Amino acid sequence: MANQSTVHIIDDDTAVRESLLALVNMKGLTAKGYSSAESFLSNLQPSDTGCVVCDVRMPGLTGLQLLEKMAERKSTLPVIIITAFADVPTAVRAMQAGAVTFLEKPANDTDLIAAIQQALNLEQAQQALRRQKADVENKLTTLTADEIAVMRKMLEGLPNKRIASDLDIGLRTVELRRSNIMKKMGAGSLAELVRLALLVDFFQADSKGS
Ligand SMILES: [Mg+2]
């Protein structure tokens, strides 16, 4: 499994950083402090999990610039922005750049911990979804081209007889492939198969491919 979830705290003010670290540790969460966005970025691994709590005004990269850099690197870690200079334009820009929460400094402990908890939950849900997608994609690769053809027809909601005539194959063959598809995909019902197909944009891939 990936690294343990870590709350990455970025603030150039040592006192603020230390107190945030202490607060997060007190809640039983793992935290790591950085004095600049640059030092955080140079340590950032694709496998990192958790969330980021970041100051806006710092020498070097600002919190908003960090959001852009993280997007460039396709990092999906949720970012909470905290600033002593909260104003509407900055808040809007932060949210547009992908921040999940914007808090004014000094943020009260309860609000900050709630925001962190929410960010960690979001990141876990994203991870679970990515794992599920990868799992469905893997299962799809086990289907033969013939089975894929039948699956497309099934997802159009066509009955077996119609699938047989459309693909010019026997009814028994359709039934066999259908049961193979359900087994390989681990789907208990057609509705379940549709849900799995939607998860990996199977329909879109289909329309592009044909
Ligand atoms: Mg600062």
PDB file of C-alpha atoms and ligand atoms in Angstrom:
ATOM      1  CA  MET A   1       0.000   0.000   0.000  1.00  0.00           C
ATOM      2  CA  ALA A   2       0.926   3.632  -0.432  1.00  0.00           C
ATOM      3  CA  ASN A   3       2.511   5.770   2.245  1.00  0.00           C
ATOM      4  CA  GLN A   4       0.637   6.557   5.400  1.00  0.00           C
ATOM      5  CA  SER A   5      -1.579   9.642   5.088  1.00  0.00           C
ATOM      6  CA  THR A   6       0.408  12.702   6.058  1.00  0.00           C
ATOM      7  CA  VAL A   7      -0.694  16.265   6.676  1.00  0.00           C
ATOM      8  CA  HIS A   8       1.934  18.369   4.880  1.00  0.00           C
ATOM      9  CA  ILE A   9       2.220  21.772   6.551  1.00  0.00           C
ATOM     10  CA  ILE A  10       3.883  24.547   4.567  1.00  0.00           C
ATOM     11  CA  ASP A  11       4.526  27.903   6.223  1.00  0.00           C
ATOM     12  CA  ASP A  12       7.582  30.140   6.216  1.00  0.00           C
ATOM     13  CA  ASP A  13       6.768  31.269   9.773  1.00  0.00           C
ATOM     14  CA  THR A  14       8.457  28.739  12.057  1.00  0.00           C
ATOM     15  CA  ALA A  15       6.261  29.495  15.082  1.00  0.00           C
ATOM     16  CA  VAL A  16       3.068  29.048  13.060  1.00  0.00           C
ATOM     17  CA  ARG A  17       4.404  25.889  11.439  1.00  0.00           C
ATOM     18  CA  GLU A  18       5.404  24.376  14.773  1.00  0.00           C
ATOM     19  CA  SER A  19       2.059  25.114  16.364  1.00  0.00           C
ATOM     20  CA  LEU A  20       0.187  23.624  13.397  1.00  0.00           C
ATOM     21  CA  LEU A  21       2.380  20.514  13.569  1.00  0.00           C
ATOM     22  CA  ALA A  22       1.686  20.191  17.295  1.00  0.00           C
ATOM     23  CA  LEU A  23      -2.058  20.588  16.772  1.00  0.00           C
ATOM     24  CA  VAL A  24      -2.203  17.961  14.024  1.00  0.00           C
ATOM     25  CA  ASN A  25       0.008  15.541  15.985  1.00  0.00           C
ATOM     26  CA  MET A  26      -2.217  15.985  19.005  1.00  0.00           C
ATOM     27  CA  LYS A  27      -5.119  14.689  16.926  1.00  0.00           C
ATOM     28  CA  GLY A  28      -3.136  11.525  16.260  1.00  0.00           C
ATOM     29  CA  LEU A  29      -2.365  12.411  12.643  1.00  0.00           C
ATOM     30  CA  THR A  30       1.045  12.241  11.021  1.00  0.00           C
ATOM     31  CA  ALA A  31       2.356  15.647  10.015  1.00  0.00           C
ATOM     32  CA  LYS A  32       5.415  16.980   8.234  1.00  0.00           C
ATOM     33  CA  GLY A  33       6.521  20.601   8.118  1.00  0.00           C
ATOM     34  CA  TYR A  34       8.142  22.572   5.292  1.00  0.00           C
ATOM     35  CA  SER A  35       9.412  26.140   5.379  1.00  0.00           C
ATOM     36  CA  SER A  36       8.759  26.684   1.674  1.00  0.00           C
ATOM     37  CA  ALA A  37       6.628  25.426  -1.200  1.00  0.00           C
ATOM     38  CA  GLU A  38       9.872  24.535  -2.999  1.00  0.00           C
ATOM     39  CA  SER A  39      11.041  22.172  -0.263  1.00  0.00           C
ATOM     40  CA  PHE A  40       7.616  20.509  -0.196  1.00  0.00           C
ATOM     41  CA  LEU A  41       7.643  20.090  -3.985  1.00  0.00           C
ATOM     42  CA  SER A  42      11.132  18.605  -4.010  1.00  0.00           C
ATOM     43  CA  ASN A  43       9.950  15.966  -1.520  1.00  0.00           C
ATOM     44  CA  LEU A  44       6.594  15.299  -3.198  1.00  0.00           C
ATOM     45  CA  GLN A  45       6.207  11.723  -4.451  1.00  0.00           C
ATOM     46  CA  PRO A  46       3.396  10.487  -6.722  1.00  0.00           C
ATOM     47  CA  SER A  47       2.592   7.874  -4.063  1.00  0.00           C
ATOM     48  CA  ASP A  48       2.114  10.494  -1.310  1.00  0.00           C
ATOM     49  CA  THR A  49      -1.266  10.432   0.375  1.00  0.00           C
ATOM     50  CA  GLY A  50      -2.891  12.844   2.787  1.00  0.00           C
ATOM     51  CA  CYS A  51      -3.407  16.556   2.370  1.00  0.00           C
ATOM     52  CA  VAL A  52      -1.609  19.888   2.338  1.00  0.00           C
ATOM     53  CA  VAL A  53      -2.070  22.891   4.607  1.00  0.00           C
ATOM     54  CA  CYS A  54      -0.375  25.871   3.012  1.00  0.00           C
ATOM     55  CA  ASP A  55       0.293  29.522   3.759  1.00  0.00           C
ATOM     56  CA  VAL A  56      -0.179  32.044   0.900  1.00  0.00           C
ATOM     57  CA  ARG A  57       2.558  34.617   1.419  1.00  0.00           C
ATOM     58  CA  MET A  58       5.984  33.054   1.494  1.00  0.00           C
ATOM     59  CA  PRO A  59       9.349  34.013   0.039  1.00  0.00           C
ATOM     60  CA  GLY A  60       9.697  32.099  -3.219  1.00  0.00           C
ATOM     61  CA  LEU A  61       6.617  30.315  -4.468  1.00  0.00           C
ATOM     62  CA  THR A  62       3.345  31.520  -2.977  1.00  0.00           C
ATOM     63  CA  GLY A  63       0.576  29.176  -1.893  1.00  0.00           C
ATOM     64  CA  LEU A  64      -1.335  29.967  -5.084  1.00  0.00           C
ATOM     65  CA  GLN A  65       1.695  29.219  -7.258  1.00  0.00           C
ATOM     66  CA  LEU A  66       2.114  25.951  -5.388  1.00  0.00           C
ATOM     67  CA  LEU A  67      -1.426  24.968  -6.397  1.00  0.00           C
ATOM     68  CA  GLU A  68      -0.483  25.509 -10.047  1.00  0.00           C
ATOM     69  CA  LYS A  69       2.715  23.471  -9.683  1.00  0.00           C
ATOM     70  CA  MET A  70       0.812  20.642  -8.041  1.00  0.00           C
ATOM     71  CA  ALA A  71      -1.733  20.637 -10.868  1.00  0.00           C
ATOM     72  CA  GLU A  72       1.117  20.482 -13.404  1.00  0.00           C
ATOM     73  CA  ARG A  73       2.475  17.468 -11.569  1.00  0.00           C
ATOM     74  CA  LYS A  74      -1.004  15.913 -11.502  1.00  0.00           C
ATOM     75  CA  SER A  75      -0.937  15.761  -7.725  1.00  0.00           C
ATOM     76  CA  THR A  76      -4.406  15.092  -6.336  1.00  0.00           C
ATOM     77  CA  LEU A  77      -3.558  15.887  -2.714  1.00  0.00           C
ATOM     78  CA  PRO A  78      -6.288  18.209  -1.418  1.00  0.00           C
ATOM     79  CA  VAL A  79      -4.918  21.618  -0.389  1.00  0.00           C
ATOM     80  CA  ILE A  80      -6.159  23.823   2.440  1.00  0.00           C
ATOM     81  CA  ILE A  81      -5.004  27.404   2.086  1.00  0.00           C
ATOM     82  CA  ILE A  82      -4.554  29.531   5.205  1.00  0.00           C
ATOM     83  CA  THR A  83      -3.620  33.181   5.118  1.00  0.00           C
ATOM     84  CA  ALA A  84      -3.415  36.216   7.327  1.00  0.00           C
ATOM     85  CA  PHE A  85      -4.269  38.352   4.316  1.00  0.00           C
ATOM     86  CA  ALA A  86      -7.586  36.847   3.402  1.00  0.00           C
ATOM     87  CA  ASP A  87      -9.438  38.802   0.773  1.00  0.00           C
ATOM     88  CA  VAL A  88     -12.116  37.769  -1.648  1.00  0.00           C
ATOM     89  CA  PRO A  89      -9.988  37.825  -4.833  1.00  0.00           C
ATOM     90  CA  THR A  90      -7.305  35.647  -3.214  1.00  0.00           C
ATOM     91  CA  ALA A  91      -9.931  33.240  -1.909  1.00  0.00           C
ATOM     92  CA  VAL A  92     -11.559  33.024  -5.337  1.00  0.00           C
ATOM     93  CA  ARG A  93      -8.220  32.459  -7.047  1.00  0.00           C
ATOM     94  CA  ALA A  94      -7.270  29.778  -4.526  1.00  0.00           C
ATOM     95  CA  MET A  95     -10.533  27.901  -5.001  1.00  0.00           C
ATOM     96  CA  GLN A  96     -10.281  28.198  -8.789  1.00  0.00           C
ATOM     97  CA  ALA A  97      -6.757  26.826  -8.637  1.00  0.00           C
ATOM     98  CA  GLY A  98      -8.079  23.773  -6.822  1.00  0.00           C
ATOM     99  CA  ALA A  99      -7.837  24.541  -3.101  1.00  0.00           C
ATOM    100  CA  VAL A 100     -10.478  22.601  -1.200  1.00  0.00           C
ATOM    101  CA  THR A 101     -10.727  25.064   1.678  1.00  0.00           C
ATOM    102  CA  PHE A 102      -9.637  28.607   2.381  1.00  0.00           C
ATOM    103  CA  LEU A 103      -9.145  29.651   6.016  1.00  0.00           C
ATOM    104  CA  GLU A 104      -8.218  32.947   7.600  1.00  0.00           C
ATOM    105  CA  LYS A 105      -5.194  33.081   9.918  1.00  0.00           C
ATOM    106  CA  PRO A 106      -5.136  32.515  12.788  1.00  0.00           C
ATOM    107  CA  ALA A 107      -7.528  29.680  11.946  1.00  0.00           C
ATOM    108  CA  ASN A 108      -9.246  28.292  15.004  1.00  0.00           C
ATOM    109  CA  ASP A 109      -8.199  24.753  15.876  1.00  0.00           C
ATOM    110  CA  THR A 110     -11.640  23.248  15.442  1.00  0.00           C
ATOM    111  CA  ASP A 111     -12.138  24.692  11.951  1.00  0.00           C
ATOM    112  CA  LEU A 112      -8.682  23.672  10.872  1.00  0.00           C
ATOM    113  CA  ILE A 113      -8.957  20.099  12.145  1.00  0.00           C
ATOM    114  CA  ALA A 114     -12.417  19.804  10.554  1.00  0.00           C
ATOM    115  CA  ALA A 115     -11.004  21.026   7.227  1.00  0.00           C
ATOM    116  CA  ILE A 116      -8.091  18.578   7.480  1.00  0.00           C
ATOM    117  CA  GLN A 117     -10.399  15.685   8.311  1.00  0.00           C
ATOM    118  CA  GLN A 118     -12.619  16.586   5.366  1.00  0.00           C
ATOM    119  CA  ALA A 119      -9.604  16.809   3.032  1.00  0.00           C
ATOM    120  CA  LEU A 120      -8.302  13.425   4.200  1.00  0.00           C
ATOM    121  CA  ASN A 121     -11.714  11.840   3.643  1.00  0.00           C
ATOM    122  CA  LEU A 122     -11.884  13.354   0.166  1.00  0.00           C
ATOM    123  CA  GLU A 123      -8.445  12.033  -0.684  1.00  0.00           C
ATOM    124  CA  GLN A 124      -9.378   8.544   0.582  1.00  0.00           C
ATOM    125  CA  ALA A 125     -12.521   8.539  -1.539  1.00  0.00           C
ATOM    126  CA  GLN A 126     -10.459   9.603  -4.578  1.00  0.00           C
ATOM    127  CA  GLN A 127      -8.003   6.807  -3.915  1.00  0.00           C
ATOM    128  CA  ALA A 128     -10.738   4.212  -3.556  1.00  0.00           C
ATOM    129  CA  LEU A 129     -12.250   5.370  -6.846  1.00  0.00           C
ATOM    130  CA  ARG A 130      -8.871   5.154  -8.606  1.00  0.00           C
ATOM    131  CA  ARG A 131      -8.345   1.623  -7.271  1.00  0.00           C
ATOM    132  CA  GLN A 132     -11.830   0.617  -8.410  1.00  0.00           C
ATOM    133  CA  LYS A 133     -11.228   2.050 -11.886  1.00  0.00           C
ATOM    134  CA  ALA A 134      -7.898   0.259 -12.203  1.00  0.00           C
ATOM    135  CA  ASP A 135      -9.580  -2.965 -11.123  1.00  0.00           C
ATOM    136  CA  VAL A 136     -12.339  -2.628 -13.747  1.00  0.00           C
ATOM    137  CA  GLU A 137      -9.776  -1.751 -16.435  1.00  0.00           C
ATOM    138  CA  ASN A 138      -7.793  -4.862 -15.524  1.00  0.00           C
ATOM    139  CA  LYS A 139     -10.883  -7.034 -15.764  1.00  0.00           C
ATOM    140  CA  LEU A 140     -11.748  -5.510 -19.158  1.00  0.00           C
ATOM    141  CA  THR A 141      -8.376  -6.598 -20.524  1.00  0.00           C
ATOM    142  CA  THR A 142      -9.296 -10.223 -19.774  1.00  0.00           C
ATOM    143  CA  LEU A 143     -12.256 -10.071 -22.188  1.00  0.00           C
ATOM    144  CA  THR A 144     -11.771 -11.343 -25.729  1.00  0.00           C
ATOM    145  CA  ALA A 145     -12.669  -9.115 -28.695  1.00  0.00           C
ATOM    146  CA  ASP A 146     -15.755 -11.300 -29.248  1.00  0.00           C
ATOM    147  CA  GLU A 147     -16.816 -10.835 -25.658  1.00  0.00           C
ATOM    148  CA  ILE A 148     -16.317  -7.062 -25.924  1.00  0.00           C
ATOM    149  CA  ALA A 149     -18.582  -7.035 -28.973  1.00  0.00           C
ATOM    150  CA  VAL A 150     -21.300  -8.851 -27.016  1.00  0.00           C
ATOM    151  CA  MET A 151     -20.782  -6.586 -24.014  1.00  0.00           C
ATOM    152  CA  ARG A 152     -21.349  -3.486 -26.160  1.00  0.00           C
ATOM    153  CA  LYS A 153     -24.654  -4.928 -27.337  1.00  0.00           C
ATOM    154  CA  MET A 154     -25.614  -5.890 -23.781  1.00  0.00           C
ATOM    155  CA  LEU A 155     -24.941  -2.352 -22.644  1.00  0.00           C
ATOM    156  CA  GLU A 156     -27.228  -1.088 -25.388  1.00  0.00           C
ATOM    157  CA  GLY A 157     -29.863  -3.108 -23.583  1.00  0.00           C
ATOM    158  CA  LEU A 158     -30.400  -5.531 -26.453  1.00  0.00           C
ATOM    159  CA  PRO A 159     -31.884  -8.983 -25.767  1.00  0.00           C
ATOM    160  CA  ASN A 160     -29.810 -12.095 -26.557  1.00  0.00           C
ATOM    161  CA  LYS A 161     -31.771 -12.925 -29.707  1.00  0.00           C
ATOM    162  CA  ARG A 162     -31.124  -9.508 -31.160  1.00  0.00           C
ATOM    163  CA  ILE A 163     -27.430  -9.661 -30.180  1.00  0.00           C
ATOM    164  CA  ALA A 164     -27.168 -13.043 -31.915  1.00  0.00           C
ATOM    165  CA  SER A 165     -28.658 -11.711 -35.144  1.00  0.00           C
ATOM    166  CA  ASP A 166     -26.706  -8.423 -35.006  1.00  0.00           C
ATOM    167  CA  LEU A 167     -23.395 -10.227 -34.579  1.00  0.00           C
ATOM    168  CA  ASP A 168     -24.412 -13.130 -36.773  1.00  0.00           C
ATOM    169  CA  ILE A 169     -23.683 -15.746 -34.126  1.00  0.00           C
ATOM    170  CA  GLY A 170     -25.766 -18.455 -32.446  1.00  0.00           C
ATOM    171  CA  LEU A 171     -27.986 -17.757 -29.455  1.00  0.00           C
ATOM    172  CA  ARG A 172     -26.090 -20.328 -27.407  1.00  0.00           C
ATOM    173  CA  THR A 173     -22.814 -18.510 -28.193  1.00  0.00           C
ATOM    174  CA  VAL A 174     -24.302 -15.221 -26.991  1.00  0.00           C
ATOM    175  CA  GLU A 175     -25.436 -16.862 -23.760  1.00  0.00           C
ATOM    176  CA  LEU A 176     -22.009 -18.372 -23.217  1.00  0.00           C
ATOM    177  CA  ARG A 177     -20.160 -15.120 -23.869  1.00  0.00           C
ATOM    178  CA  ARG A 178     -22.628 -13.255 -21.722  1.00  0.00           C
ATOM    179  CA  SER A 179     -21.982 -15.526 -18.780  1.00  0.00           C
ATOM    180  CA  ASN A 180     -18.205 -15.275 -19.339  1.00  0.00           C
ATOM    181  CA  ILE A 181     -18.452 -11.486 -19.380  1.00  0.00           C
ATOM    182  CA  MET A 182     -20.399 -11.384 -16.117  1.00  0.00           C
ATOM    183  CA  LYS A 183     -17.939 -13.780 -14.482  1.00  0.00           C
ATOM    184  CA  LYS A 184     -14.805 -12.002 -15.699  1.00  0.00           C
ATOM    185  CA  MET A 185     -16.164  -8.568 -14.796  1.00  0.00           C
ATOM    186  CA  GLY A 186     -17.445  -9.782 -11.439  1.00  0.00           C
ATOM    187  CA  ALA A 187     -20.863  -8.297 -12.200  1.00  0.00           C
ATOM    188  CA  GLY A 188     -23.934  -9.843 -10.588  1.00  0.00           C
ATOM    189  CA  SER A 189     -26.441  -8.079 -12.830  1.00  0.00           C
ATOM    190  CA  LEU A 190     -26.703  -6.022 -15.993  1.00  0.00           C
ATOM    191  CA  ALA A 191     -27.167  -2.914 -13.834  1.00  0.00           C
ATOM    192  CA  GLU A 192     -23.879  -3.728 -12.107  1.00  0.00           C
ATOM    193  CA  LEU A 193     -22.160  -4.165 -15.469  1.00  0.00           C
ATOM    194  CA  VAL A 194     -23.475  -0.764 -16.582  1.00  0.00           C
ATOM    195  CA  ARG A 195     -22.120   0.803 -13.383  1.00  0.00           C
ATOM    196  CA  LEU A 196     -18.673  -0.698 -13.998  1.00  0.00           C
ATOM    197  CA  ALA A 197     -18.715   0.411 -17.633  1.00  0.00           C
ATOM    198  CA  LEU A 198     -19.589   3.972 -16.610  1.00  0.00           C
ATOM    199  CA  LEU A 199     -16.749   3.995 -14.100  1.00  0.00           C
ATOM    200  CA  VAL A 200     -14.154   3.560 -16.850  1.00  0.00           C
ATOM    201  CA  ASP A 201     -15.910   5.558 -19.591  1.00  0.00           C
ATOM    202  CA  PHE A 202     -16.476   2.368 -21.554  1.00  0.00           C
ATOM    203  CA  PHE A 203     -19.281   3.980 -23.536  1.00  0.00           C
ATOM    204  CA  GLN A 204     -17.142   6.921 -24.570  1.00  0.00           C
ATOM    205  CA  ALA A 205     -14.228   4.679 -25.543  1.00  0.00           C
ATOM    206  CA  ASP A 206     -16.734   2.665 -27.519  1.00  0.00           C
ATOM    207  CA  SER A 207     -18.137   5.560 -29.537  1.00  0.00           C
ATOM    208  CA  LYS A 208     -14.631   6.857 -30.229  1.00  0.00           C
ATOM    209  CA  GLY A 209     -13.442   3.419 -31.256  1.00  0.00           C
ATOM    210  CA  SER A 210     -16.205   2.609 -33.711  1.00  0.00           C
TER     211      SER A 210
HETATM  212 MG    MG B   1       3.865  33.609   5.337  1.00  0.00          MG
END
